[in-house]
CSV table of C-alpha atoms in Angstrom, one decimal:
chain,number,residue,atom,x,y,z
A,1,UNK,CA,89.5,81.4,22.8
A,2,UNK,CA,90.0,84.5,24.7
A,3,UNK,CA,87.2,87.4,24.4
A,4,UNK,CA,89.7,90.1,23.2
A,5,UNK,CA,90.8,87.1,20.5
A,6,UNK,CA,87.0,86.5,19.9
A,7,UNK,CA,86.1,90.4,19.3
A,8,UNK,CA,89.5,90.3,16.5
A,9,UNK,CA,88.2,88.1,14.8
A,10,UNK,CA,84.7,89.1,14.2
A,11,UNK,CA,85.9,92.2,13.4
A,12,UNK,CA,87.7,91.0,10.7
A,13,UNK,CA,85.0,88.2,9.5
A,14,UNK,CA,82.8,91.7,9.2
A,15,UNK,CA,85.1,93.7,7.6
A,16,UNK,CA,85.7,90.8,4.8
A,17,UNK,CA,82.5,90.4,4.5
A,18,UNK,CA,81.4,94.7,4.1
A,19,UNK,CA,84.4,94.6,1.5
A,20,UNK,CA,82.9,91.4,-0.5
A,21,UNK,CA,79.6,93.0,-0.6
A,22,UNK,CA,81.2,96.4,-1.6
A,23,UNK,CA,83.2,94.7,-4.4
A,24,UNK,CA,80.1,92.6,-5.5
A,25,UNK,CA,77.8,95.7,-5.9
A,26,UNK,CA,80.4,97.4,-7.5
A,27,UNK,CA,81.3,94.7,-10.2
A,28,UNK,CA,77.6,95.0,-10.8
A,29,UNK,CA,77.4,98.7,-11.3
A,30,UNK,CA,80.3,98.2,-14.1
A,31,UNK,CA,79.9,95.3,-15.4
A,32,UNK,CA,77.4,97.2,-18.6
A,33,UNK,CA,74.7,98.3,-16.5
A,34,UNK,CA,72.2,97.0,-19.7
A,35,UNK,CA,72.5,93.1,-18.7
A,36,UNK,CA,69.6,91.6,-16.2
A,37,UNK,CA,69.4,93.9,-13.0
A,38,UNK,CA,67.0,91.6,-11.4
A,39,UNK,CA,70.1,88.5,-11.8
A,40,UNK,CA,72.7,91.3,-10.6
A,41,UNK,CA,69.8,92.4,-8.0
A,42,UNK,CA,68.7,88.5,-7.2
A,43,UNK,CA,72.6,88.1,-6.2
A,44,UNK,CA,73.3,91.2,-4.1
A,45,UNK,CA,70.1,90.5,-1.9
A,46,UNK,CA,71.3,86.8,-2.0
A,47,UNK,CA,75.1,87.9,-0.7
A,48,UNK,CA,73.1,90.6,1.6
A,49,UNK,CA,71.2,87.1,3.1
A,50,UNK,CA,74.8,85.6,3.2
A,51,UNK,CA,76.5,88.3,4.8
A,52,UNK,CA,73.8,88.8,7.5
A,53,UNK,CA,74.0,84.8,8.4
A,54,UNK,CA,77.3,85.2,8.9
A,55,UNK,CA,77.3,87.9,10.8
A,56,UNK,CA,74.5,86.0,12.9
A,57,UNK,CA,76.3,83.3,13.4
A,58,UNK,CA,79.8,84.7,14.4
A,59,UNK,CA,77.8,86.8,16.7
A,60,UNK,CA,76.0,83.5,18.3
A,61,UNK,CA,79.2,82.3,18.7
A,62,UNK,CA,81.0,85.2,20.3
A,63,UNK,CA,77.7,85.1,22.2
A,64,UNK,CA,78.3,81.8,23.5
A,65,UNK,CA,82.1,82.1,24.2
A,66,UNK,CA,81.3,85.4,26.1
A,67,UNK,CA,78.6,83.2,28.2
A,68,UNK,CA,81.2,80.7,28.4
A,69,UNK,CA,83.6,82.8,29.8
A,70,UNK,CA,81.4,84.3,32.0
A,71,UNK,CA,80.4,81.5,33.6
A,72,UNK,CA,83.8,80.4,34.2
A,73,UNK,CA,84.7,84.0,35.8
A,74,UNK,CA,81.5,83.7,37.8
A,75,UNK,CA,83.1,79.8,39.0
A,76,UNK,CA,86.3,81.0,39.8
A,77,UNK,CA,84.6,84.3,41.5
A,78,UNK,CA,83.0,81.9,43.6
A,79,UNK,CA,86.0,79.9,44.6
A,80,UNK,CA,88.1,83.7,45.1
A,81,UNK,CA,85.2,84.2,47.8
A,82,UNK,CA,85.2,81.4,49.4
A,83,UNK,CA,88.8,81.1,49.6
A,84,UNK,CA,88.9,84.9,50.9
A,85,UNK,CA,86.4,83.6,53.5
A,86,UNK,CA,88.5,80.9,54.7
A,87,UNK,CA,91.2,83.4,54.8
A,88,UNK,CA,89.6,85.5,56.5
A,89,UNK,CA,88.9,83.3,59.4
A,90,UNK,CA,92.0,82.2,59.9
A,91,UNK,CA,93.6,85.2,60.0
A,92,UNK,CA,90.9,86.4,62.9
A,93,UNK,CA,92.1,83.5,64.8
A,94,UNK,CA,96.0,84.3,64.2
A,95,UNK,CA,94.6,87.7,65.7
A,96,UNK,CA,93.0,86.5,68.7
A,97,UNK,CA,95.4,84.4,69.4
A,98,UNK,CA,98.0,87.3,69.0
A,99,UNK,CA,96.0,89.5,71.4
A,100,UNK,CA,95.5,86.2,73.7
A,101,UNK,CA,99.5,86.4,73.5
A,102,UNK,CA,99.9,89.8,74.2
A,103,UNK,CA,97.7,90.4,77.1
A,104,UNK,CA,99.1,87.1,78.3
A,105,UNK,CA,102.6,89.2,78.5
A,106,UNK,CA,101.5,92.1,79.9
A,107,UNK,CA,100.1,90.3,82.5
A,108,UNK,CA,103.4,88.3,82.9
A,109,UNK,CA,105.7,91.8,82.9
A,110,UNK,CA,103.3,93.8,85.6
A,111,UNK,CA,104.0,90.6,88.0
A,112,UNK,CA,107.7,91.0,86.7
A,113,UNK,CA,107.4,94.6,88.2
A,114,UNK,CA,105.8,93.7,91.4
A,115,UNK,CA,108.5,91.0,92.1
A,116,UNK,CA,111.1,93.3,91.3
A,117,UNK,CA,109.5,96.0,93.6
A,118,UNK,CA,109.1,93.4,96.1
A,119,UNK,CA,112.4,92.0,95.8
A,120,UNK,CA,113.6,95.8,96.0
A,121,UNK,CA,112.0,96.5,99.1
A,122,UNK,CA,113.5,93.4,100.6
A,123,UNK,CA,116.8,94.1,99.5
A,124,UNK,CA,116.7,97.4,100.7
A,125,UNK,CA,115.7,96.0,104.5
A,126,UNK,CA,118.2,94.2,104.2
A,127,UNK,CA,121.2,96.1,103.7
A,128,UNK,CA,119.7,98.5,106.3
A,129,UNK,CA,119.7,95.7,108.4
A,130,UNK,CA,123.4,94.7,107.3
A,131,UNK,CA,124.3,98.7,107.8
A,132,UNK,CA,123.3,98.3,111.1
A,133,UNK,CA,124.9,95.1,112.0
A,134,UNK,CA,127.8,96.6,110.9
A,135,UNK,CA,127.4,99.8,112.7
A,136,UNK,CA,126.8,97.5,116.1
A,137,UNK,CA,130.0,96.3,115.2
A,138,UNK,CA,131.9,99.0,115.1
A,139,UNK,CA,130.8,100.3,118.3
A,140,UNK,CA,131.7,97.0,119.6
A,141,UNK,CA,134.8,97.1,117.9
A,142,UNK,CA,135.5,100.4,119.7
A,143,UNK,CA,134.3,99.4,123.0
A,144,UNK,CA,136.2,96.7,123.5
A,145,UNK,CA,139.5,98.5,122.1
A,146,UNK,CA,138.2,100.9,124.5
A,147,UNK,CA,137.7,98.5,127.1
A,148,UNK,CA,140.9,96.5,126.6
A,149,UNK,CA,142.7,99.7,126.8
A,150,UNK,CA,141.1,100.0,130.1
A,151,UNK,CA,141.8,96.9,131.2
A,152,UNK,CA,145.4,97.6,130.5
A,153,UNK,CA,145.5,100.3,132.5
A,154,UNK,CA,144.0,98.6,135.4
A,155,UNK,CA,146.7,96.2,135.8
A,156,UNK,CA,148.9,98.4,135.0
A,157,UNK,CA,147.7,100.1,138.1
A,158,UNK,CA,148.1,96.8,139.7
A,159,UNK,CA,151.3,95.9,138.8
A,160,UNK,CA,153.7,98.6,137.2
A,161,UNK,CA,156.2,96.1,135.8
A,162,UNK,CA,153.0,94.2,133.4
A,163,UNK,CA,152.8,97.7,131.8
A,164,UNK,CA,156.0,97.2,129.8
A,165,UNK,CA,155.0,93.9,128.9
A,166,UNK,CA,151.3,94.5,127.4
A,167,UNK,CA,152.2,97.2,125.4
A,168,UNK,CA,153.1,95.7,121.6
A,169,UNK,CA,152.6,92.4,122.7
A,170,UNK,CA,149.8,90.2,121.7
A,171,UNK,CA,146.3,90.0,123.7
A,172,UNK,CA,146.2,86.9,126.0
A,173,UNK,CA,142.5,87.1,126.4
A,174,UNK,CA,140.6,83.5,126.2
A,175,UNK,CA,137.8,83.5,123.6
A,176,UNK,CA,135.2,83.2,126.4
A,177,UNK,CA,137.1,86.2,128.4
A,178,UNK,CA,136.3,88.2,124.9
A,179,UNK,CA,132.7,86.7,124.3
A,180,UNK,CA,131.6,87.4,128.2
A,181,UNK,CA,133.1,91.4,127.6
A,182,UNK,CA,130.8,91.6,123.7
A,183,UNK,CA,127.4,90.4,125.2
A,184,UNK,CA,128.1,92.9,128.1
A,185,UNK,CA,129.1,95.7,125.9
A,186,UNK,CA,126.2,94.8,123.3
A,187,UNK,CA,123.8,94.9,126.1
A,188,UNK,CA,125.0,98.1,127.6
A,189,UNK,CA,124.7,99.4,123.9
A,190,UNK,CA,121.1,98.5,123.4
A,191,UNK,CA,120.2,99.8,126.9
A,192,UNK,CA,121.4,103.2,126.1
A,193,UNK,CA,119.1,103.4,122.8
């Protein structure tokens, strides 16, 4: 039985009981008042006697529910703690292992950065590198236009009659004509720097 349950119903075992006594002493007071007191007196201290065990023993016995109950609470107390404790531990290892995780990540991300910067810095020489390729060229682009133009001239110089004939029509350079003319322009180039 509950302990709220437990106080109701002593309460209510009392209060019967007060009221039994009440109605008892009262029947005596007007029941004549010129019979035997001492009977009427003999069976109030006898009720009084009765009362008073019962009110001993519902006591006792709310006594021993309440150390019943206690006990249990202190059990299940008990338990609670060690069930916090356990708790308790696992979720400081869920929290190492979390911080484990997260230092793990910023470790991973500053390397992420360097590589990045790294990889930056390469990618940077290298399209100043491709810049500059393309810059030499140009310039060799324009030299030989330059130099075919030149050329041209030359034989025009030559021979009057080939000038008519050059201009509009395609190159007849050999690839090893135009090869021999780049390395020489491309060293001439690098000389002058």
């Amino acid at each position: 039985m509950k302990p709220i349950m437990m106080n109701n119903v002593i309460a209510i075992v009392v209060l019967q009981a007060t009221i039994l006594y009440y109605l008892v002493s009262a029947g005596v007071c007007f029941s004549g008042g010129d019979g035997d007191l001492r009977c009427a007196n003999e069976a109030s201290i006898a009720l009084r006697d009765q009362i008073n065990n019962l009110r001993f023993a519902v006591f006792n016995s709310a006594a021993a529910a309440a150390n019943a109950a206690t006990e249990r609470l202190r059990t299940l107390n008990t338990q609670l703690q060690a069930n916090r404790v356990g708790d308790r531990a696992a979720l400081r290892s869920t929290v190492a292992a979390s911080e484990d995780e997260a230092e793990r990540l910023r470790t991973l991300n500053q390397l992420l950065q360097a590589n990045r910067a790294r990889d930056r810095a390469t990618l940077r020489s290298a399209v100043v590198a491709a810049q500059a390729a393309i810059d030499d060229l140009r310039t060799l682009n324009t030299q030989l236009q330059d130099y075919r133009v030149g050329d041209r001239a030359v034989a025009n110089l030559a021979d009057p009659f080939a000038w008519g004939n050059s201009q509009g029509s395609a190159s007849s350079d050999s690839p090893v004509d135009v090869c021999i003319v780049c390395t020489t322009l491309l060293t001439v180039i690098r000389m002058k720097r």
